[in-house]
Tab-separated table of C-alpha atoms in Angstrom:
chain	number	residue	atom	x	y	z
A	1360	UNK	CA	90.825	283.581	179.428
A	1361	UNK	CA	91.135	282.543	176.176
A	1362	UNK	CA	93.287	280.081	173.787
A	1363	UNK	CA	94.984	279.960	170.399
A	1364	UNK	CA	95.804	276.671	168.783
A	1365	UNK	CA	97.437	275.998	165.884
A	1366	UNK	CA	98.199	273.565	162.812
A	1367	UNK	CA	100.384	270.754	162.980
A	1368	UNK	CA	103.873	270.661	162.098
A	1369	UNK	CA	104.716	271.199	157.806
A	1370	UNK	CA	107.442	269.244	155.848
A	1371	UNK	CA	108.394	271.425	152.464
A	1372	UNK	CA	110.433	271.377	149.704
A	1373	UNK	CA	112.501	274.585	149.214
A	1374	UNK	CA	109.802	276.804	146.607
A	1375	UNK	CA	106.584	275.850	148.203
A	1376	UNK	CA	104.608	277.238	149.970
A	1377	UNK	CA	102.935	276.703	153.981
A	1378	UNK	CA	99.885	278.027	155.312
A	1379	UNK	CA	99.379	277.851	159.058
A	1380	UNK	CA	96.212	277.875	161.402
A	1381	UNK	CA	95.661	280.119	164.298
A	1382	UNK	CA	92.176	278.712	165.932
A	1383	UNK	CA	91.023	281.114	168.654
A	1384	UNK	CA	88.480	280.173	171.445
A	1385	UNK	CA	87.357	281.910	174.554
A	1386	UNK	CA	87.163	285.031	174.184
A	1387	UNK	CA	85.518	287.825	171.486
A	1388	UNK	CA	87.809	286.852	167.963
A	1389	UNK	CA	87.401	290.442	166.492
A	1390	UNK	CA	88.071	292.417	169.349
A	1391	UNK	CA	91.781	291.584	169.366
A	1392	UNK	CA	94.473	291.925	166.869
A	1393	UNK	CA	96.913	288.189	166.374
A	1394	UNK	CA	100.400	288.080	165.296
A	1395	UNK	CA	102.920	285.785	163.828
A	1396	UNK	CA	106.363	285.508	165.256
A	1397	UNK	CA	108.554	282.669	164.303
A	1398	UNK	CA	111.755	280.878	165.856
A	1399	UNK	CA	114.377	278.798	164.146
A	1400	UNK	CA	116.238	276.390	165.716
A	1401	UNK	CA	118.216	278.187	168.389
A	1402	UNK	CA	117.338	281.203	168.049
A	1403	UNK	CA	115.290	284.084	169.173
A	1404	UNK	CA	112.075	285.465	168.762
A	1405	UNK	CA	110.825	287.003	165.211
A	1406	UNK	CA	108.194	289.516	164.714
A	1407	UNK	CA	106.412	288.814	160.773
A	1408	UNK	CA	103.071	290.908	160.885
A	1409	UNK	CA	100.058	291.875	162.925
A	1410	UNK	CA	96.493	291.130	161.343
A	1411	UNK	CA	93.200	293.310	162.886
A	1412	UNK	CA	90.799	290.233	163.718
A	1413	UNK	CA	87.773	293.027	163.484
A	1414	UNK	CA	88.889	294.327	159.585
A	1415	UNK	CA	91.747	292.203	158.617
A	1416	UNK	CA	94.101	295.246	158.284
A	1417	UNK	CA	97.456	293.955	157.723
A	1418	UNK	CA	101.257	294.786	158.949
A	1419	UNK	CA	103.954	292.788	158.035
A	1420	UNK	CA	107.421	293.754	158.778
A	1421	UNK	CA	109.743	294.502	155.683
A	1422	UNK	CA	112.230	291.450	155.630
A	1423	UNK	CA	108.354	288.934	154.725
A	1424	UNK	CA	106.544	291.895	152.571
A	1425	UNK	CA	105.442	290.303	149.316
A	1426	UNK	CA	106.455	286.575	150.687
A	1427	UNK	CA	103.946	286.674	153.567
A	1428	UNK	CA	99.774	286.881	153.891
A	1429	UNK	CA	97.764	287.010	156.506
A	1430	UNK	CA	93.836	286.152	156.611
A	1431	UNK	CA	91.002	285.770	159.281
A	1432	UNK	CA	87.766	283.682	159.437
A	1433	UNK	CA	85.578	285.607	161.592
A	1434	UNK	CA	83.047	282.327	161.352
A	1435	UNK	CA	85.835	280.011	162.392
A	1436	UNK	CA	87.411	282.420	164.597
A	1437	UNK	CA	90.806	281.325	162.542
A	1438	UNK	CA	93.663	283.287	161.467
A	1439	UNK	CA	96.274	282.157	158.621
A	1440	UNK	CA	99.550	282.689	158.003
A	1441	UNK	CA	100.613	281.714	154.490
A	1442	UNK	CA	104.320	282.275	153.621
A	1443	UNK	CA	105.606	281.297	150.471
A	1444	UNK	CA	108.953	280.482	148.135
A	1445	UNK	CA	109.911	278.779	151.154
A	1446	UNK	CA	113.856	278.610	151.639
A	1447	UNK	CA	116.006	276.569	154.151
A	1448	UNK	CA	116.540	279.403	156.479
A	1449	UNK	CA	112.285	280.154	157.059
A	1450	UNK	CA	113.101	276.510	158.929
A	1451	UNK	CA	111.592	277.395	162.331
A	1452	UNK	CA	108.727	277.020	165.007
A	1453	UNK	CA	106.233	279.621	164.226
A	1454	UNK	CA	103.929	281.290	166.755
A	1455	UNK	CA	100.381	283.602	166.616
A	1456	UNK	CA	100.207	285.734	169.527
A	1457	UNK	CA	97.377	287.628	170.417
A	1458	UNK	CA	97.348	291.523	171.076
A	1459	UNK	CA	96.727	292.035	174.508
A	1460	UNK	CA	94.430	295.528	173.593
A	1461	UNK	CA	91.842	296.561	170.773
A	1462	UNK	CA	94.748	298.006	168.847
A	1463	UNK	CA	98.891	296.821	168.524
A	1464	UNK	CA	100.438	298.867	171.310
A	1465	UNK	CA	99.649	296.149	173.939
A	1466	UNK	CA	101.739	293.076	174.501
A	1467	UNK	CA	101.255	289.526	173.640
A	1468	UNK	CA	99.239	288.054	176.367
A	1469	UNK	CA	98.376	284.378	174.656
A	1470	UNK	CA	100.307	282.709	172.580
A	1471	UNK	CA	99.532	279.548	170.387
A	1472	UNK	CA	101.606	276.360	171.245
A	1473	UNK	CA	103.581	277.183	168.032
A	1474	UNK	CA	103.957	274.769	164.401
A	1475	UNK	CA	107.353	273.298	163.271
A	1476	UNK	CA	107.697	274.188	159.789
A	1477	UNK	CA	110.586	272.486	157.864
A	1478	UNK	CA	111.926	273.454	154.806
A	1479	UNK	CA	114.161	270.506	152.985
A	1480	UNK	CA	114.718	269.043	149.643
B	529	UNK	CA	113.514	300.133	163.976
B	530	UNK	CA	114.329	299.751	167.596
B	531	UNK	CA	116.847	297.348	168.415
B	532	UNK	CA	116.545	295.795	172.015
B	533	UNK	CA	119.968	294.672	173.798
B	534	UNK	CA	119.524	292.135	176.431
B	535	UNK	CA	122.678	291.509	179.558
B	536	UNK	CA	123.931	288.712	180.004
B	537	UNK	CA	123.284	286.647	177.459
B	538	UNK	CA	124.155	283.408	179.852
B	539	UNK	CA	123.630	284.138	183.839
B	540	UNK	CA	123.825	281.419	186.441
B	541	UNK	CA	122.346	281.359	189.710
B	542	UNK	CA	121.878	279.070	192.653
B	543	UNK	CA	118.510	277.863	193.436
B	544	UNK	CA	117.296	280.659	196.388
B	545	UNK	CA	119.325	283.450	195.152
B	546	UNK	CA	118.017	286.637	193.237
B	547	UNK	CA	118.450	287.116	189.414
B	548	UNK	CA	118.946	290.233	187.550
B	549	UNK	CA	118.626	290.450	183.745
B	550	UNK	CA	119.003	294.048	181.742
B	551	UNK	CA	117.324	295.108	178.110
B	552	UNK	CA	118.388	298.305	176.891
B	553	UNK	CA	116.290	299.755	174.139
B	554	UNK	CA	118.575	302.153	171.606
B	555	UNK	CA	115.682	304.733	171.674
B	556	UNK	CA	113.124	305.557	174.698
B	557	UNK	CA	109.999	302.981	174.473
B	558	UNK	CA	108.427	305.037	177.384
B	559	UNK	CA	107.084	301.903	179.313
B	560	UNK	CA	105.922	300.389	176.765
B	561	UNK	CA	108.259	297.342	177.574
B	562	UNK	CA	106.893	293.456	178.508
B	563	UNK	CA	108.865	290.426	179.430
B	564	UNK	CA	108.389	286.861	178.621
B	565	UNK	CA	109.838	283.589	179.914
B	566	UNK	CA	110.139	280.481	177.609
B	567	UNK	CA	111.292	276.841	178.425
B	568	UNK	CA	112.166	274.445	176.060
B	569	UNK	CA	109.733	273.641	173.677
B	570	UNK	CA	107.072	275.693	174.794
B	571	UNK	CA	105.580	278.969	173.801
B	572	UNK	CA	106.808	282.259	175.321
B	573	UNK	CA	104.711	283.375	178.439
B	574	UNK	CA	103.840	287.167	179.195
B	575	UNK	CA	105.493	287.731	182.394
B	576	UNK	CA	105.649	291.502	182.960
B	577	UNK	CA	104.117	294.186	180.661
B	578	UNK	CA	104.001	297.905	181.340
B	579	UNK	CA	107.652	297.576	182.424
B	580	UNK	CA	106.451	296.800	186.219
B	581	UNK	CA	103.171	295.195	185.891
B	582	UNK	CA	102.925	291.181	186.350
B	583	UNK	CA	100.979	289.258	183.606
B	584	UNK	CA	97.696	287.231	185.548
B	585	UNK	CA	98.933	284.273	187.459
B	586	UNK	CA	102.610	285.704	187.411
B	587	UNK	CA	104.201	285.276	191.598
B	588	UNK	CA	105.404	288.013	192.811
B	589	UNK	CA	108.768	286.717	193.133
B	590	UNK	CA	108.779	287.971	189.909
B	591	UNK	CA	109.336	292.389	189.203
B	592	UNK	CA	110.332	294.831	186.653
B	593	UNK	CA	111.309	297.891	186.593
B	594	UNK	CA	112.454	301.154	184.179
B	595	UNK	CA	111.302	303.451	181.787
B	596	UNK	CA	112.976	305.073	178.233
B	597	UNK	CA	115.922	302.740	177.544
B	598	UNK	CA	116.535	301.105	181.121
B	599	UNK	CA	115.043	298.138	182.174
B	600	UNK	CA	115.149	295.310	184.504
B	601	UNK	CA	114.034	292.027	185.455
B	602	UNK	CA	114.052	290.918	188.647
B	603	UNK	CA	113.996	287.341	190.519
B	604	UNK	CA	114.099	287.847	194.048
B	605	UNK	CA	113.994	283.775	195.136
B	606	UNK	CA	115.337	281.320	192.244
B	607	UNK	CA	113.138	278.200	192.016
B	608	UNK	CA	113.668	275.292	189.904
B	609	UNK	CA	111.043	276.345	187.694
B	610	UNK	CA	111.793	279.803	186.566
B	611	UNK	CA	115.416	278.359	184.566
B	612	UNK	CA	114.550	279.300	181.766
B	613	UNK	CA	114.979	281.910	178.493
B	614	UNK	CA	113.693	285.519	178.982
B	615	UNK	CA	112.964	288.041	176.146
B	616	UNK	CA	112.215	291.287	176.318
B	617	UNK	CA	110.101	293.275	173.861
B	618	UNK	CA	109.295	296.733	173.633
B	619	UNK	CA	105.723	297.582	171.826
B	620	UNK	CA	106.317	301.466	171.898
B	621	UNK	CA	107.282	302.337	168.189
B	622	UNK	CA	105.123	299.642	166.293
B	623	UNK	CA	105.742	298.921	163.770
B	624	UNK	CA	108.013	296.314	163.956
B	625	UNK	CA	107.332	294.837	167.474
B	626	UNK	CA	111.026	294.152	168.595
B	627	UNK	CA	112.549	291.608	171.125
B	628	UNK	CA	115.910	291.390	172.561
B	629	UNK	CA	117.959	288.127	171.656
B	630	UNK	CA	117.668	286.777	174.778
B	631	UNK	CA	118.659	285.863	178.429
B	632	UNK	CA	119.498	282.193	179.186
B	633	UNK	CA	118.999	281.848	183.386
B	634	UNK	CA	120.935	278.572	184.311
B	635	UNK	CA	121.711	276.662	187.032
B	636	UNK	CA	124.898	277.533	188.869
């Protein structure tokens, strides 16, 4: 069935940087693509990129491009998401979700329990 | 970009009773449209993909319907446990994936 869990909740100071763990187990790593989504406080849902977990092709939307990277550990089956010159407003819960399909035009069928990431002087 | 709109925002509704929420895309995602549930503090769950389809484990209390810009989520029999947020997302015209903000289902 499968399972994604991720990296315990940050503390940063506004500049810094955070780099998040996506641990996958259960099912084939590279045969599914993982995204990050995030959440802040209140709010709704946040697409920021889409890595390949068989090449490590990237997408990430506009708004994160040159902020935002994305790596996999096919030996670990673990996916990163590092985001950096962190602000106030990247305060949120942030999410992988896995791909559903062998390429992105499937939903998100497992999600990871999501990591609290707060940005604060 | 596609931008997903999502009616009501806030809908209340008496335990037993059926639910309706709408997500209008602004350009036709053919049915390339899923639906997830979230309570608070917990992931999003994939409820309905393909527009009709229900996600593994998903009752069947639970249906969708639509195709281009028109779609629905139905509840036919509230119970306590489906209160909740639903999103929407389409996954048509990737990228970006895109999500509407939001239904909150409450208790009336």
């Amino acid at each position: 069935q499968g399972q994604l869990v991720q990296s315990g909740g940050e503390l940063k100071k506004p500049g810094a940087s955070v780099k998040v763990s996506c641990k996958a187990s259960g099912y084939t790593f590279q045969n599914n693509g993982i995204n990050w989504l995030r959440q802040a406080p209140g709010q709704g849902l946040e697409w920021m990129g889409w890595i390949s977990a068989h090449n490590g092709d990237t997408n990430y939307d506009q708004k994160f491009r040159g902020r935002v990277t994305m790596t996999t550990d096919s030996s670990t089956s673990t996916v990163y998401m590092e985001l950096r010159s962190l602000r106030s407003d990247d305060t949120a819960v942030y999410y992988c979700a896995r791909v559903a399909g062998g390429y992105p035009l499937y939903p998100f069928d497992i999600w990871g329990q999501g990591t609290m990431v707060t940005v604060s002087s | 970009e596609v931008v997903m709109t999502q009616s009501p925002a806030t809908l209340s509704v008496s335990p037993g009773e059926r639910a309706t929420l709408a997500c209008r895309a602004s350009q036709s995602v053919s049915s390339n449209l899923a639906w997830y549930q979230q309570k608070p503090g917990q992931a999003p769950r994939l409820l309905i993909y393909g527009a009709s389809t229900r996600a593994t484990g998903i009752p069947a209390r639970f249906s969708g319907s639509g195709s281009g810009t028109e779609f629905t989520l139905t509840i036919s029999s509230l119970q306590s446990e489906d209160f909740a947020v639903y999103y929407c997302q389409q996954y048509n015209n990737w990228p970006p994936y895109t999500f509407g903000q939001g239904t909150k289902l409450e208790i009336k």
